[in-house]
Amino acid sequence: MAELDNTLFIREMFSKFYSENFNRIEIPKSIENREFGFTLFRENVMIRHKSFSRADDLRDFIKKSVPSNAYYSSAYYNMPEAKMDEKGWLGSDLFFDIDADHIPTKCNKEHDSWICKSCGFKGRGRTPEKCPNCGNEGFEEKTWPCEICLEAAKLETIKLIDILLEDLGFSADEIKCSFSGHRGYHICIESEEVLGLDTFARKEIVDYVTGTGIDVTLHGLNEVRSRGSRIITGPSLGDAGWRGRAARGTYDFLLTATIEDLRSLGLRKDIAIEIIEKREAILESWRGGGPWSVISGLGVKSWEKIILHGLSLQSARVDTVVTVDVHRLIRLPGTLHGKTGLLKVSFPASRIEEFDPLKEAVAFKGGEVKIYVEEAPEFRFGDEVFGPFERQVVALPIQAALFLLCKGAARVVD
Amino acid sequence: MNSKLQFLGETGILLSSDLAKYPFLPESAEEIKRLDFKIEDVLEPNYASILDRAEKRIVEALTSNPPEVSYDPSADVNVEILSFPMAIVLASATASDYIKRRYALAEARRAYNLLKIESEEKVIEVAKRFGWRIRLASIEIGLEKFDFALHFIDYLKSATTLFHEKGWKLVNRLVVRGEVYLSKQDVARLLQEEIRRHIELKIDPKMRSLIPEGIIKRADSLKMMYAEKIKEEPLTIEGLASPDIEVNLFPPCVRGLYEAALSGRHIPHIGRFTLTSFLLNIGIDPNFIVDLFRKSADFNERMTRYQIEHIAGQRGSRTKYIPPKCDTLQTHGLCPGMDELCRRIKHPLTYYLRRKRRRVSGA
Ligand code: SF4
Ligand SMILES: [Zn+2]
Ligand SMILES: [Zn+2]
């Protein structure tokens, strides 16, 4: 019974939101060529292959059917309603997905958990590939849009935007940002010239932003031997592209590296100690030709390990699969996320630093709802902090209550 | 991919001696119009030199290794220009897929070797005919010198067949504000790919019915004379997709390599090794694998057979090889992005076995 009441309540809130805010639903470019998909509260299936020729038709549909999630295709099709192989692919936006699920944070042990669907075995932190108890692969996951995780996702987004602007030359206007409504950010580029790129070209772009397959010897790391002595050269801090990132990543890493950090890259102990002892000289050397020859025992191979680690700090962790898939369905901006009751909101790329997802994704202001909370860590919306709660009845503003209900951490009480 | 050539009007930069070097340029067509030349004419005695050179272009493609059409700076410019479209007609008339690919490659390699030593201005003129947004850059960073800056989208489109080589991956290039910085040699190499694709598209076996009888005869006797060199695949693509090969259960990496082999695209060594060892491990007959590779322009039956039998453990070492792990394939750029199942496995064979198992049990 309680399940049903929860769903009814959530649906009612979504319905209220859509009737009052249907203008916030963002209409994708060339709506008539997009495929739409929805999940409904009643059945747990996805309705796919829908299409709408006009913005009003889409908004009306959402208002009337009140989906728990609404998606559109990043692709443009000749016949978006046809079966997959008959749609007639015309092109696809260039899309990036950054999700806390793919970023290791220390706090995920505190707020994320999973339960094996086959044997009921439970654990905390990131979901394993296989159940350690029975070896099966299906899990019930609980994740939390915690502030630290959201910050981590934002940092990756900032790095991605930087690469898109500085290296790939997109303009800030072309880079459409949004908060997903749960644990991450989306970036979408709709410019004419990216639309026709095939999967292989998109793979190159995603490898570029993630630094996958990079070879630092192709970015300036070099050994020149002359008359018995060897000189190592490398990239400089001010260099463009991955060259400069290689240098800056190395600088950042060596700024705070410990002996253990260096040892874990496979460096010899005496070398690791020498690096730490000469840290000042190394950092100072960047003013000139860089640190490549400061430590006499440190050869090209070891530098390669250090630079590669530095690079990994500079790369943007995006979900590769999403970018290379030219038939992907994407949450529609201006709609509510069924797992949180938060809004997927768009914002200009220039605002990324100051953007506060837990304020701007709030869809409901005020109100008060009484709910029974099973368990919830402390959380925040706007300037208000709630919780932690454990097996208690509380009265919360609509958004906070809706959030816990969507998360399955609470139930409505009369 | 992007093979529509653009005629940019009289620029004055490209002379007819340049068109003799790069006869695939749209300006050549203008030149042909000016000379008022028609296909039928070629059968007349005073045009014999053109048909002869056209035939020689194809013969050179078939007999040189690696394939390359010759360039003779002292050759008659008009003959050089006119013999190119004639060779296209002749190649179309043979209706041979092998000749088409081999000839396109040979012309493209000829152009590459000429472009490598061409002036920057002319390289840019040629590149612009392919719609490239390219400009002179001339900067030095570290020990490297870059002569050109090319829009990265144009780079991605033209380099599409080269990404499996580490040095051609976008991430290993200097990319600044939407442009990839390149040396002249790099640009020449990318143009080689564009030219090859362009010529392959021009050679159209369906044209055969429109070609004058006399030329068809020349094409047929050419085919007969070089039958030894022409490695036409005995099996059709449908024939190759034998019921034992469940391509839809292959992981994305192997599927890509398999399709590349079917269409005769170049596959790097590690890719061949991966495909061969994968197919052998799922129980495919070695003879079938030899036939699969037969399509490729640089096919060598003895070598291929040797490699396959070596991998299968029939020769030399008795160990049977298995395909590389996912992370090895990833570092070699052979993993085209993962799908959901890929994320849960570490080896392409596991992917296949899971799929197979699931299909059997999930009925
Ligand atoms: S993850 Fe492994 S199996 Fe999947 S495509 Fe990549 S290399 Fe192949
Ligand atoms: Zn289990
Ligand atoms: Zn967290």
JSON list of N, CA, C and O in Angstrom, two decimals, chain A residues 247-271:
[
{"chain": "A", "resi": 247, "resn": "ALA", "atom": "N", "xyz": [52.71, 19.09, -18.99]},
{"chain": "A", "resi": 247, "resn": "ALA", "atom": "CA", "xyz": [53.63, 19.83, -18.13]},
{"chain": "A", "resi": 247, "resn": "ALA", "atom": "C", "xyz": [52.92, 20.27, -16.85]},
{"chain": "A", "resi": 247, "resn": "ALA", "atom": "O", "xyz": [53.42, 20.08, -15.74]},
{"chain": "A", "resi": 248, "resn": "ARG", "atom": "N", "xyz": [51.73, 20.85, -16.99]},
{"chain": "A", "resi": 248, "resn": "ARG", "atom": "CA", "xyz": [51.02, 21.36, -15.82]},
{"chain": "A", "resi": 248, "resn": "ARG", "atom": "C", "xyz": [50.60, 20.23, -14.88]},
{"chain": "A", "resi": 248, "resn": "ARG", "atom": "O", "xyz": [50.65, 20.36, -13.66]},
{"chain": "A", "resi": 249, "resn": "GLY", "atom": "N", "xyz": [50.20, 19.09, -15.47]},
{"chain": "A", "resi": 249, "resn": "GLY", "atom": "CA", "xyz": [49.84, 17.94, -14.65]},
{"chain": "A", "resi": 249, "resn": "GLY", "atom": "C", "xyz": [51.03, 17.44, -13.86]},
{"chain": "A", "resi": 249, "resn": "GLY", "atom": "O", "xyz": [50.91, 17.08, -12.68]},
{"chain": "A", "resi": 250, "resn": "THR", "atom": "N", "xyz": [52.18, 17.41, -14.50]},
{"chain": "A", "resi": 250, "resn": "THR", "atom": "CA", "xyz": [53.40, 16.97, -13.83]},
{"chain": "A", "resi": 250, "resn": "THR", "atom": "C", "xyz": [53.76, 17.93, -12.70]},
{"chain": "A", "resi": 250, "resn": "THR", "atom": "O", "xyz": [54.10, 17.51, -11.59]},
{"chain": "A", "resi": 251, "resn": "TYR", "atom": "N", "xyz": [53.65, 19.21, -12.99]},
{"chain": "A", "resi": 251, "resn": "TYR", "atom": "CA", "xyz": [53.93, 20.23, -11.97]},
{"chain": "A", "resi": 251, "resn": "TYR", "atom": "C", "xyz": [53.01, 20.02, -10.77]},
{"chain": "A", "resi": 251, "resn": "TYR", "atom": "O", "xyz": [53.47, 19.94, -9.63]},
{"chain": "A", "resi": 252, "resn": "ASP", "atom": "N", "xyz": [51.71, 19.92, -11.04]},
{"chain": "A", "resi": 252, "resn": "ASP", "atom": "CA", "xyz": [50.74, 19.76, -9.94]},
{"chain": "A", "resi": 252, "resn": "ASP", "atom": "C", "xyz": [51.03, 18.53, -9.10]},
{"chain": "A", "resi": 252, "resn": "ASP", "atom": "O", "xyz": [50.97, 18.56, -7.88]},
{"chain": "A", "resi": 253, "resn": "PHE", "atom": "N", "xyz": [51.33, 17.45, -9.79]},
{"chain": "A", "resi": 253, "resn": "PHE", "atom": "CA", "xyz": [51.56, 16.19, -9.10]},
{"chain": "A", "resi": 253, "resn": "PHE", "atom": "C", "xyz": [52.80, 16.29, -8.19]},
{"chain": "A", "resi": 253, "resn": "PHE", "atom": "O", "xyz": [52.74, 15.95, -7.01]},
{"chain": "A", "resi": 254, "resn": "LEU", "atom": "N", "xyz": [53.90, 16.82, -8.76]},
{"chain": "A", "resi": 254, "resn": "LEU", "atom": "CA", "xyz": [55.14, 16.87, -7.98]},
{"chain": "A", "resi": 254, "resn": "LEU", "atom": "C", "xyz": [55.08, 17.91, -6.87]},
{"chain": "A", "resi": 254, "resn": "LEU", "atom": "O", "xyz": [55.85, 17.85, -5.91]},
{"chain": "A", "resi": 255, "resn": "LEU", "atom": "N", "xyz": [54.16, 18.83, -6.99]},
{"chain": "A", "resi": 255, "resn": "LEU", "atom": "CA", "xyz": [53.98, 19.85, -5.95]},
{"chain": "A", "resi": 255, "resn": "LEU", "atom": "C", "xyz": [53.64, 19.22, -4.61]},
{"chain": "A", "resi": 255, "resn": "LEU", "atom": "O", "xyz": [54.10, 19.65, -3.56]},
{"chain": "A", "resi": 256, "resn": "THR", "atom": "N", "xyz": [52.83, 18.18, -4.63]},
{"chain": "A", "resi": 256, "resn": "THR", "atom": "CA", "xyz": [52.36, 17.59, -3.37]},
{"chain": "A", "resi": 256, "resn": "THR", "atom": "C", "xyz": [52.69, 16.11, -3.23]},
{"chain": "A", "resi": 256, "resn": "THR", "atom": "O", "xyz": [52.31, 15.49, -2.24]},
{"chain": "A", "resi": 257, "resn": "ALA", "atom": "N", "xyz": [53.36, 15.52, -4.22]},
{"chain": "A", "resi": 257, "resn": "ALA", "atom": "CA", "xyz": [53.58, 14.07, -4.20]},
{"chain": "A", "resi": 257, "resn": "ALA", "atom": "C", "xyz": [54.35, 13.63, -2.95]},
{"chain": "A", "resi": 257, "resn": "ALA", "atom": "O", "xyz": [55.23, 14.33, -2.46]},
{"chain": "A", "resi": 258, "resn": "THR", "atom": "N", "xyz": [53.99, 12.45, -2.44]},
{"chain": "A", "resi": 258, "resn": "THR", "atom": "CA", "xyz": [54.74, 11.85, -1.34]},
{"chain": "A", "resi": 258, "resn": "THR", "atom": "C", "xyz": [55.60, 10.72, -1.89]},
{"chain": "A", "resi": 258, "resn": "THR", "atom": "O", "xyz": [55.41, 10.29, -3.04]},
{"chain": "A", "resi": 259, "resn": "ILE", "atom": "N", "xyz": [56.50, 10.23, -1.04]},
{"chain": "A", "resi": 259, "resn": "ILE", "atom": "CA", "xyz": [57.33, 9.10, -1.46]},
{"chain": "A", "resi": 259, "resn": "ILE", "atom": "C", "xyz": [56.46, 7.92, -1.88]},
{"chain": "A", "resi": 259, "resn": "ILE", "atom": "O", "xyz": [56.69, 7.27, -2.89]},
{"chain": "A", "resi": 260, "resn": "GLU", "atom": "N", "xyz": [55.37, 7.71, -1.11]},
{"chain": "A", "resi": 260, "resn": "GLU", "atom": "CA", "xyz": [54.47, 6.59, -1.43]},
{"chain": "A", "resi": 260, "resn": "GLU", "atom": "C", "xyz": [53.81, 6.78, -2.80]},
{"chain": "A", "resi": 260, "resn": "GLU", "atom": "O", "xyz": [53.69, 5.82, -3.58]},
{"chain": "A", "resi": 261, "resn": "ASP", "atom": "N", "xyz": [53.38, 8.02, -3.06]},
{"chain": "A", "resi": 261, "resn": "ASP", "atom": "CA", "xyz": [52.77, 8.29, -4.37]},
{"chain": "A", "resi": 261, "resn": "ASP", "atom": "C", "xyz": [53.72, 7.88, -5.49]},
{"chain": "A", "resi": 261, "resn": "ASP", "atom": "O", "xyz": [53.33, 7.26, -6.47]},
{"chain": "A", "resi": 262, "resn": "LEU", "atom": "N", "xyz": [54.98, 8.28, -5.33]},
{"chain": "A", "resi": 262, "resn": "LEU", "atom": "CA", "xyz": [55.97, 8.01, -6.37]},
{"chain": "A", "resi": 262, "resn": "LEU", "atom": "C", "xyz": [56.28, 6.52, -6.46]},
{"chain": "A", "resi": 262, "resn": "LEU", "atom": "O", "xyz": [56.42, 5.96, -7.54]},
{"chain": "A", "resi": 263, "resn": "ARG", "atom": "N", "xyz": [56.37, 5.88, -5.29]},
{"chain": "A", "resi": 263, "resn": "ARG", "atom": "CA", "xyz": [56.63, 4.45, -5.27]},
{"chain": "A", "resi": 263, "resn": "ARG", "atom": "C", "xyz": [55.50, 3.68, -5.95]},
{"chain": "A", "resi": 263, "resn": "ARG", "atom": "O", "xyz": [55.75, 2.69, -6.63]},
{"chain": "A", "resi": 264, "resn": "SER", "atom": "N", "xyz": [54.26, 4.17, -5.75]},
{"chain": "A", "resi": 264, "resn": "SER", "atom": "CA", "xyz": [53.13, 3.44, -6.33]},
{"chain": "A", "resi": 264, "resn": "SER", "atom": "C", "xyz": [53.12, 3.54, -7.87]},
{"chain": "A", "resi": 264, "resn": "SER", "atom": "O", "xyz": [52.43, 2.79, -8.53]},
{"chain": "A", "resi": 265, "resn": "LEU", "atom": "N", "xyz": [53.89, 4.48, -8.42]},
{"chain": "A", "resi": 265, "resn": "LEU", "atom": "CA", "xyz": [54.02, 4.53, -9.88]},
{"chain": "A", "resi": 265, "resn": "LEU", "atom": "C", "xyz": [55.10, 3.56, -10.36]},
{"chain": "A", "resi": 265, "resn": "LEU", "atom": "O", "xyz": [55.34, 3.42, -11.55]},
{"chain": "A", "resi": 266, "resn": "GLY", "atom": "N", "xyz": [55.77, 2.92, -9.40]},
{"chain": "A", "resi": 266, "resn": "GLY", "atom": "CA", "xyz": [56.79, 1.95, -9.77]},
{"chain": "A", "resi": 266, "resn": "GLY", "atom": "C", "xyz": [58.19, 2.53, -9.80]},
{"chain": "A", "resi": 266, "resn": "GLY", "atom": "O", "xyz": [59.10, 1.95, -10.37]},
{"chain": "A", "resi": 267, "resn": "LEU", "atom": "N", "xyz": [58.40, 3.70, -9.16]},
{"chain": "A", "resi": 267, "resn": "LEU", "atom": "CA", "xyz": [59.75, 4.28, -9.13]},
{"chain": "A", "resi": 267, "resn": "LEU", "atom": "C", "xyz": [60.55, 3.64, -8.00]},
{"chain": "A", "resi": 267, "resn": "LEU", "atom": "O", "xyz": [60.01, 3.24, -6.98]},
{"chain": "A", "resi": 268, "resn": "ARG", "atom": "N", "xyz": [61.88, 3.60, -8.20]},
{"chain": "A", "resi": 268, "resn": "ARG", "atom": "CA", "xyz": [62.75, 3.05, -7.17]},
{"chain": "A", "resi": 268, "resn": "ARG", "atom": "C", "xyz": [62.75, 3.94, -5.94]},
{"chain": "A", "resi": 268, "resn": "ARG", "atom": "O", "xyz": [62.55, 5.15, -6.03]},
{"chain": "A", "resi": 269, "resn": "LYS", "atom": "N", "xyz": [62.99, 3.34, -4.78]},
{"chain": "A", "resi": 269, "resn": "LYS", "atom": "CA", "xyz": [62.89, 4.08, -3.53]},
{"chain": "A", "resi": 269, "resn": "LYS", "atom": "C", "xyz": [63.88, 5.24, -3.46]},
{"chain": "A", "resi": 269, "resn": "LYS", "atom": "O", "xyz": [63.52, 6.36, -3.12]},
{"chain": "A", "resi": 270, "resn": "ASP", "atom": "N", "xyz": [65.14, 4.97, -3.82]},
{"chain": "A", "resi": 270, "resn": "ASP", "atom": "CA", "xyz": [66.14, 6.05, -3.73]},
{"chain": "A", "resi": 270, "resn": "ASP", "atom": "C", "xyz": [65.79, 7.22, -4.65]},
{"chain": "A", "resi": 270, "resn": "ASP", "atom": "O", "xyz": [66.00, 8.38, -4.30]},
{"chain": "A", "resi": 271, "resn": "ILE", "atom": "N", "xyz": [65.21, 6.88, -5.80]},
{"chain": "A", "resi": 271, "resn": "ILE", "atom": "CA", "xyz": [64.82, 7.96, -6.73]},
{"chain": "A", "resi": 271, "resn": "ILE", "atom": "C", "xyz": [63.66, 8.76, -6.17]},
{"chain": "A", "resi": 271, "resn": "ILE", "atom": "O", "xyz": [63.65, 10.00, -6.21]}
]
